[in-house]
Amino acid sequence: MEETYLLNVEGVKKKILHGGQGQLPKLQDGSKFTFHFQTLKDDFERTVIDDSREAGMPMEIIVGKMFKLEIWETLLSSMRIGEVAEFWCDAIHTGMYALVSRGMRRIAEGRDPLEGQKHRCGMGNMFDYHSTGYEDLDELQRTPQPLIFIMELFRVEDPSAYKRDTWAMSKEEKLAAVPVLHSEGNRLVLRREFAQAAAKYQEAVICLRNLQAKEKPWEDGWLKLESLVTPLVLNYCQCQLELGEYYEVLEHTTELLQKHNDNAKAYFKRAKAHAAVWNEREAREDFQRVAHLDPSMAAAVKKELKQLGERMRKKHVEDRKRYQGLFQSGQGT
């Protein structure tokens, strides 16, 4: 089929291999494309660089979310649902492909796509990498060149038609999602579904932390968000206590107390975690801080200290018996 310049974009040609259905999709920020793709070199062999079908997973990108390879948004917006098209793209559009491919390959391998990546813009990261970890991508990074993309578009979804990942939400959407997630977490706790509840609290915290990253620490905007984060972290820790993830509780409560060293509830949960892993001294110190900071919790602290004492005495008796048994068996040999 005849090649034509696509939407008057310089350095791009399109060839339709299989026609799609309906009209061109109406796009808005947040719309999601789902598609399969092949990436080929523009050489005699048309060497295949990547194939999403071989990787076993289709590709998804969100409109307006600064995907590193911006030209893909343009290519996909020219396609109808079910269409298969081949695009030739000049090197001016493909310079970031090595980084995009590296991330996709890591995901397909079950690895962190951002492992080792500094928190900088994509172009800045180009200069940080000595190697992508893949020889063929290193070559593309050293010598940007035209590439061919064969794409098959499956669907285009409006922002309201799918559950959006946290990173794809606007500031307003994240703020609106937090109380919903908090409420869902509380409902799951009542049903004693602690792992699912913890996931809801964690997602809400991620929303708020993303927003906090754009505020100056300890200024009004940051502090307002922090006041929302704290109860969610405490709820998350309570779920982890119920699940027996005591070291997880120690990590998160300690981090929280580094910022808010007067939070009695954080000390209480950390004390319970210390007690569970036999850190008697640390548990007693934290329980005593709780009683000092919040006298209304004194009765609960007294009960926990009594239980801790009983558990430690029992453990000492068991340890003594075990050591005596080892000593006696050693004498008999």
Tab-separated table of C-alpha atoms in Angstrom:
chain	number	residue	atom	x	y	z
A	1	MET	CA	0.000	0.000	0.000
A	2	GLU	CA	1.225	3.504	-0.751
A	3	GLU	CA	3.316	5.194	1.919
A	4	THR	CA	2.259	8.654	3.052
A	5	TYR	CA	3.633	11.195	5.478
A	6	LEU	CA	1.662	10.862	8.692
A	7	LEU	CA	-0.277	13.944	9.815
A	8	ASN	CA	2.412	16.188	8.341
A	9	VAL	CA	4.910	15.001	10.965
A	10	GLU	CA	8.438	15.298	9.615
A	11	GLY	CA	10.430	12.080	9.457
A	12	VAL	CA	7.472	9.656	9.753
A	13	LYS	CA	5.884	7.413	7.117
A	14	LYS	CA	2.906	5.118	7.554
A	15	LYS	CA	1.794	2.018	5.708
A	16	ILE	CA	-1.527	0.343	6.611
A	17	LEU	CA	-1.137	-3.450	6.613
A	18	HIS	CA	-4.650	-4.284	7.831
A	19	GLY	CA	-7.534	-1.859	8.065
A	20	GLY	CA	-9.236	-1.132	11.372
A	21	GLN	CA	-12.850	-0.471	12.327
A	22	GLY	CA	-14.861	2.652	13.095
A	23	GLN	CA	-13.629	6.195	13.398
A	24	LEU	CA	-10.322	7.432	14.723
A	25	PRO	CA	-10.557	7.363	18.517
A	26	LYS	CA	-11.266	10.618	20.347
A	27	LEU	CA	-8.375	11.152	22.715
A	28	GLN	CA	-7.966	13.124	25.917
A	29	ASP	CA	-5.328	13.251	28.619
A	30	GLY	CA	-5.506	9.969	30.504
A	31	SER	CA	-6.790	7.866	27.597
A	32	LYS	CA	-5.068	4.472	27.518
A	33	PHE	CA	-3.787	2.703	24.385
A	34	THR	CA	-3.364	-1.086	24.475
A	35	PHE	CA	-1.416	-2.551	21.546
A	36	HIS	CA	1.167	-5.045	20.337
A	37	PHE	CA	4.281	-3.873	18.529
A	38	GLN	CA	7.396	-5.006	16.745
A	39	THR	CA	10.498	-2.846	16.463
A	40	LEU	CA	12.793	-3.453	13.485
A	41	LYS	CA	15.996	-1.951	12.189
A	42	ASP	CA	15.816	-0.206	8.851
A	43	ASP	CA	18.344	-2.601	7.290
A	44	PHE	CA	18.216	-5.202	4.533
A	45	GLU	CA	17.313	-8.000	6.964
A	46	ARG	CA	14.768	-5.848	8.834
A	47	THR	CA	16.359	-7.117	12.049
A	48	VAL	CA	13.816	-7.496	14.858
A	49	ILE	CA	14.836	-5.654	18.038
A	50	ASP	CA	11.722	-6.185	20.160
A	51	ASP	CA	8.434	-8.053	19.804
A	52	SER	CA	5.762	-7.643	22.486
A	53	ARG	CA	4.099	-10.911	21.447
A	54	GLU	CA	7.283	-12.844	22.198
A	55	ALA	CA	7.514	-11.028	25.518
A	56	GLY	CA	4.005	-12.323	26.224
A	57	MET	CA	2.393	-9.023	27.143
A	58	PRO	CA	0.787	-6.164	25.196
A	59	MET	CA	2.000	-2.614	25.676
A	60	GLU	CA	-0.011	0.112	27.399
A	61	ILE	CA	0.631	3.854	27.398
A	62	ILE	CA	-1.350	6.757	28.828
A	63	VAL	CA	-1.962	9.872	26.716
A	64	GLY	CA	-0.372	13.018	28.125
A	65	LYS	CA	1.845	11.256	30.708
A	66	MET	CA	5.180	12.084	29.064
A	67	PHE	CA	6.012	8.612	27.792
A	68	LYS	CA	9.710	8.741	26.885
A	69	LEU	CA	9.053	7.880	23.220
A	70	GLU	CA	6.602	10.680	22.428
A	71	ILE	CA	6.245	9.725	18.770
A	72	TRP	CA	4.351	6.550	19.731
A	73	GLU	CA	1.440	8.646	20.986
A	74	THR	CA	1.314	10.336	17.573
A	75	LEU	CA	1.503	7.032	15.693
A	76	LEU	CA	-1.254	5.381	17.729
A	77	SER	CA	-3.556	8.392	17.457
A	78	SER	CA	-3.597	7.839	13.687
A	79	MET	CA	-4.921	4.271	14.024
A	80	ARG	CA	-8.378	2.709	14.244
A	81	ILE	CA	-9.249	-0.178	16.545
A	82	GLY	CA	-8.040	-3.461	15.008
A	83	GLU	CA	-5.715	-1.702	12.571
A	84	VAL	CA	-2.214	-3.013	11.883
A	85	ALA	CA	0.194	-0.407	10.551
A	86	GLU	CA	3.892	-0.063	9.804
A	87	PHE	CA	5.643	3.195	10.643
A	88	TRP	CA	9.071	4.304	9.508
A	89	CYS	CA	10.512	6.860	11.930
A	90	ASP	CA	13.638	8.898	11.361
A	91	ALA	CA	16.378	9.024	14.007
A	92	ILE	CA	15.086	12.385	15.281
A	93	HIS	CA	12.184	10.423	16.817
A	94	THR	CA	13.975	7.285	18.020
A	95	GLY	CA	16.825	8.552	20.206
A	96	MET	CA	15.118	7.441	23.433
A	97	TYR	CA	14.157	3.992	22.187
A	98	ALA	CA	17.067	2.199	23.904
A	99	LEU	CA	15.887	3.394	27.327
A	100	VAL	CA	12.249	2.556	26.605
A	101	SER	CA	13.188	-0.936	25.403
A	102	ARG	CA	15.436	-1.493	28.419
A	103	GLY	CA	12.542	-0.783	30.776
A	104	MET	CA	10.120	-3.014	28.867
A	105	ARG	CA	12.588	-5.894	28.777
A	106	ARG	CA	13.199	-5.612	32.518
A	107	ILE	CA	9.453	-5.738	33.195
A	108	ALA	CA	9.101	-8.827	30.980
A	109	GLU	CA	11.953	-10.435	32.954
A	110	GLY	CA	10.203	-9.646	36.242
A	111	ARG	CA	12.777	-7.042	37.232
A	112	ASP	CA	12.488	-3.419	38.370
A	113	PRO	CA	12.493	-1.226	35.225
A	114	LEU	CA	14.034	1.672	37.193
A	115	GLU	CA	16.761	-0.344	38.895
A	116	GLY	CA	19.908	1.736	39.068
A	117	GLN	CA	18.246	4.743	37.450
A	118	LYS	CA	18.802	8.146	38.972
A	119	HIS	CA	15.783	10.359	39.509
A	120	ARG	CA	16.351	12.625	36.553
A	121	CYS	CA	14.706	13.307	33.245
A	122	GLY	CA	15.052	10.711	30.511
A	123	MET	CA	17.658	12.699	28.594
A	124	GLY	CA	19.726	13.109	31.728
A	125	ASN	CA	19.615	9.378	32.274
A	126	MET	CA	21.040	8.795	28.797
A	127	PHE	CA	24.325	10.202	30.070
A	128	ASP	CA	24.226	8.178	33.301
A	129	TYR	CA	24.224	4.781	31.615
A	130	HIS	CA	27.516	3.273	30.541
A	131	SER	CA	25.518	0.287	29.339
A	132	THR	CA	21.848	-0.640	29.135
A	133	GLY	CA	22.744	-4.234	29.911
A	134	TYR	CA	21.785	-5.317	26.372
A	135	GLU	CA	24.331	-5.224	23.527
A	136	ASP	CA	21.835	-4.404	20.772
A	137	LEU	CA	20.410	-1.498	22.778
A	138	ASP	CA	23.898	-0.203	23.560
A	139	GLU	CA	24.458	-0.006	19.803
A	140	LEU	CA	21.242	1.991	19.322
A	141	GLN	CA	22.252	4.318	22.147
A	142	ARG	CA	25.675	4.949	20.603
A	143	THR	CA	24.355	5.433	17.062
A	144	PRO	CA	20.722	6.668	16.891
A	145	GLN	CA	19.133	5.475	13.648
A	146	PRO	CA	15.772	5.196	11.870
A	147	LEU	CA	13.519	2.439	13.185
A	148	ILE	CA	10.419	0.647	11.919
A	149	PHE	CA	7.476	0.065	14.261
A	150	ILE	CA	4.709	-2.394	13.352
A	151	MET	CA	1.718	-1.795	15.630
A	152	GLU	CA	-1.635	-3.492	16.164
A	153	LEU	CA	-4.088	-1.383	18.161
A	154	PHE	CA	-6.509	-3.378	20.339
A	155	ARG	CA	-8.374	-0.736	22.288
A	156	VAL	CA	-8.460	2.847	23.453
A	157	GLU	CA	-10.051	3.499	26.858
A	158	ASP	CA	-11.289	6.783	28.294
A	159	PRO	CA	-9.822	7.748	31.686
A	160	SER	CA	-13.105	6.830	33.398
A	161	ALA	CA	-13.214	3.360	31.815
A	162	TYR	CA	-10.330	1.739	33.705
A	163	LYS	CA	-8.697	1.793	37.125
A	164	ARG	CA	-5.813	4.197	36.767
A	165	ASP	CA	-2.445	3.519	38.305
A	166	THR	CA	-1.377	6.040	40.929
A	167	TRP	CA	1.350	7.502	38.738
A	168	ALA	CA	-1.178	8.273	35.994
A	169	MET	CA	-3.500	10.307	38.242
A	170	SER	CA	-3.640	14.095	38.402
A	171	LYS	CA	-3.196	15.903	41.734
A	172	GLU	CA	-6.961	16.274	42.121
A	173	GLU	CA	-7.547	12.585	41.326
A	174	LYS	CA	-4.961	11.490	43.905
A	175	LEU	CA	-6.513	13.670	46.611
A	176	ALA	CA	-9.975	12.330	45.761
A	177	ALA	CA	-8.722	8.724	45.802
A	178	VAL	CA	-7.210	8.903	49.313
A	179	PRO	CA	-10.425	8.961	51.410
A	180	VAL	CA	-11.946	6.274	49.192
A	181	LEU	CA	-8.919	4.005	49.684
A	182	HIS	CA	-8.905	4.771	53.421
A	183	SER	CA	-12.561	3.799	53.698
A	184	GLU	CA	-12.034	0.610	51.663
A	185	GLY	CA	-9.125	-0.328	53.922
A	186	ASN	CA	-11.252	0.171	57.049
A	187	ARG	CA	-14.017	-1.977	55.572
A	188	LEU	CA	-11.552	-4.787	54.823
A	189	VAL	CA	-10.141	-4.609	58.364
A	190	LEU	CA	-13.630	-5.168	59.768
A	191	ARG	CA	-13.751	-8.313	57.613
A	192	ARG	CA	-10.284	-9.273	58.918
A	193	GLU	CA	-8.886	-9.211	55.389
A	194	PHE	CA	-5.684	-7.604	56.583
A	195	ALA	CA	-3.477	-8.148	53.522
A	196	GLN	CA	-6.055	-6.536	51.218
A	197	ALA	CA	-6.611	-3.697	53.701
A	198	ALA	CA	-2.862	-3.054	53.934
A	199	ALA	CA	-2.704	-2.768	50.132
A	200	LYS	CA	-5.433	-0.076	50.195
A	201	TYR	CA	-3.675	1.929	52.904
A	202	GLN	CA	-0.371	1.598	51.074
A	203	GLU	CA	-1.880	2.843	47.804
A	204	ALA	CA	-3.316	5.872	49.602
A	205	VAL	CA	0.081	6.624	51.158
A	206	ILE	CA	1.738	6.422	47.729
A	207	CYS	CA	-0.756	8.965	46.369
A	208	LEU	CA	0.077	11.374	49.175
A	209	ARG	CA	3.841	10.817	49.018
A	210	ASN	CA	3.777	11.588	45.298
A	211	LEU	CA	2.055	14.883	46.060
A	212	GLN	CA	4.417	15.618	48.959
A	213	ALA	CA	7.407	15.268	46.653
A	214	LYS	CA	6.281	18.475	44.934
A	215	GLU	CA	6.057	20.448	48.196
A	216	LYS	CA	8.808	21.954	50.331
A	217	PRO	CA	9.344	19.797	53.435
A	218	TRP	CA	7.773	21.121	56.641
A	219	GLU	CA	5.934	23.963	54.909
A	220	ASP	CA	2.129	24.227	55.085
A	221	GLY	CA	1.323	22.166	51.989
A	222	TRP	CA	3.717	19.406	53.010
A	223	LEU	CA	2.428	19.346	56.597
A	224	LYS	CA	-1.220	19.095	55.497
A	225	LEU	CA	-0.377	16.040	53.399
A	226	GLU	CA	1.719	14.565	56.231
A	227	SER	CA	-1.276	14.821	58.551
A	228	LEU	CA	-3.145	12.559	56.119
A	229	VAL	CA	-0.221	10.150	55.711
A	230	THR	CA	0.313	9.440	59.427
A	231	PRO	CA	-2.990	7.662	60.234
A	232	LEU	CA	-2.729	5.641	57.037
A	233	VAL	CA	0.774	4.444	57.957
A	234	LEU	CA	-0.474	3.516	61.442
A	235	ASN	CA	-3.387	1.553	59.957
A	236	TYR	CA	-0.981	-0.178	57.574
A	237	CYS	CA	1.252	-1.116	60.528
A	238	GLN	CA	-1.713	-2.510	62.462
A	239	CYS	CA	-2.477	-4.781	59.505
A	240	GLN	CA	1.150	-5.908	59.400
A	241	LEU	CA	1.014	-6.696	63.128
A	242	GLU	CA	-2.024	-8.879	62.487
A	243	LEU	CA	-0.170	-10.592	59.630
A	244	GLY	CA	2.927	-11.220	61.743
A	245	GLU	CA	5.137	-8.921	59.648
A	246	TYR	CA	6.878	-7.476	62.700
A	247	TYR	CA	10.053	-6.205	61.055
A	248	GLU	CA	7.918	-4.345	58.518
A	249	VAL	CA	6.193	-2.637	61.455
A	250	LEU	CA	9.523	-1.759	63.063
A	251	GLU	CA	10.740	-0.171	59.843
A	252	HIS	CA	7.661	1.978	59.196
A	253	THR	CA	7.024	3.076	62.785
A	254	THR	CA	10.687	4.031	63.240
A	255	GLU	CA	10.575	6.102	60.057
A	256	LEU	CA	7.375	7.795	61.233
A	257	LEU	CA	8.822	8.532	64.689
A	258	GLN	CA	11.872	10.173	63.153
A	259	LYS	CA	9.484	12.885	61.940
A	260	HIS	CA	6.918	12.766	64.759
A	261	ASN	CA	8.625	11.703	67.994
A	262	ASP	CA	5.530	12.466	70.073
A	263	ASN	CA	3.190	9.980	68.369
A	264	ALA	CA	2.051	7.618	71.111
A	265	LYS	CA	0.253	5.261	68.713
A	266	ALA	CA	3.419	4.774	66.667
A	267	TYR	CA	5.392	3.958	69.839
A	268	PHE	CA	2.658	1.522	70.898
A	269	LYS	CA	2.717	-0.388	67.604
A	270	ARG	CA	6.513	-0.408	67.549
A	271	ALA	CA	6.548	-1.702	71.131
A	272	LYS	CA	4.228	-4.574	70.192
A	273	ALA	CA	6.491	-5.437	67.239
A	274	HIS	CA	9.599	-5.356	69.484
A	275	ALA	CA	7.827	-7.613	71.968
A	276	ALA	CA	6.882	-10.067	69.230
A	277	VAL	CA	10.523	-10.491	68.166
A	278	TRP	CA	11.815	-10.721	71.781
A	279	ASN	CA	13.390	-7.249	71.943
A	280	GLU	CA	12.392	-6.887	75.597
A	281	ARG	CA	14.369	-3.759	76.475
A	282	GLU	CA	13.222	-1.841	73.388
A	283	ALA	CA	9.611	-2.924	73.917
A	284	ARG	CA	9.604	-1.757	77.548
A	285	GLU	CA	11.148	1.603	76.597
A	286	ASP	CA	8.527	2.211	73.922
A	287	PHE	CA	5.624	1.170	76.169
A	288	GLN	CA	6.889	3.568	78.847
A	289	ARG	CA	7.017	6.401	76.285
A	290	VAL	CA	3.401	5.640	75.371
A	291	ALA	CA	2.244	5.970	78.987
A	292	HIS	CA	4.177	9.228	79.334
A	293	LEU	CA	2.853	10.766	76.102
A	294	ASP	CA	-0.757	9.615	76.472
A	295	PRO	CA	-1.899	8.796	80.035
A	296	SER	CA	-5.234	7.551	78.630
A	297	MET	CA	-3.309	4.567	77.262
A	298	ALA	CA	-1.768	3.680	80.627
A	299	ALA	CA	-4.157	0.758	81.234
A	300	ALA	CA	-3.372	-0.731	77.811
A	301	VAL	CA	0.347	-0.298	78.453
A	302	LYS	CA	0.079	-1.999	81.861
A	303	LYS	CA	-1.684	-4.973	80.240
A	304	GLU	CA	0.942	-5.242	77.478
A	305	LEU	CA	3.821	-5.035	79.971
A	306	LYS	CA	2.262	-7.802	82.076
A	307	GLN	CA	1.897	-10.027	78.983
A	308	LEU	CA	5.459	-9.206	77.925
A	309	GLY	CA	6.783	-10.184	81.359
A	310	GLU	CA	4.901	-13.476	81.278
A	311	ARG	CA	6.133	-14.291	77.767
A	312	MET	CA	9.744	-13.478	78.672
A	313	ARG	CA	9.639	-15.601	81.849
A	314	LYS	CA	8.209	-18.523	79.892
A	315	LYS	CA	10.899	-18.099	77.240
A	316	HIS	CA	13.666	-18.021	79.850
A	317	VAL	CA	12.337	-21.256	81.407
A	318	GLU	CA	12.173	-22.957	78.010
A	319	ASP	CA	15.653	-21.720	77.088
A	320	ARG	CA	17.073	-23.007	80.374
A	321	LYS	CA	15.537	-26.451	79.841
A	322	ARG	CA	16.847	-26.581	76.300
A	323	TYR	CA	20.375	-25.623	77.356
A	324	GLN	CA	20.306	-28.174	80.200
A	325	GLY	CA	19.217	-30.862	77.754
A	326	LEU	CA	22.051	-29.959	75.398
A	327	PHE	CA	24.561	-30.006	78.263
A	328	GLN	CA	23.374	-33.382	79.559
A	329	SER	CA	23.380	-34.965	76.101
A	330	GLY	CA	26.907	-33.626	75.647
A	331	GLN	CA	28.040	-35.303	78.867
A	332	GLY	CA	26.608	-38.633	77.792
A	333	THR	CA	28.603	-38.776	74.550
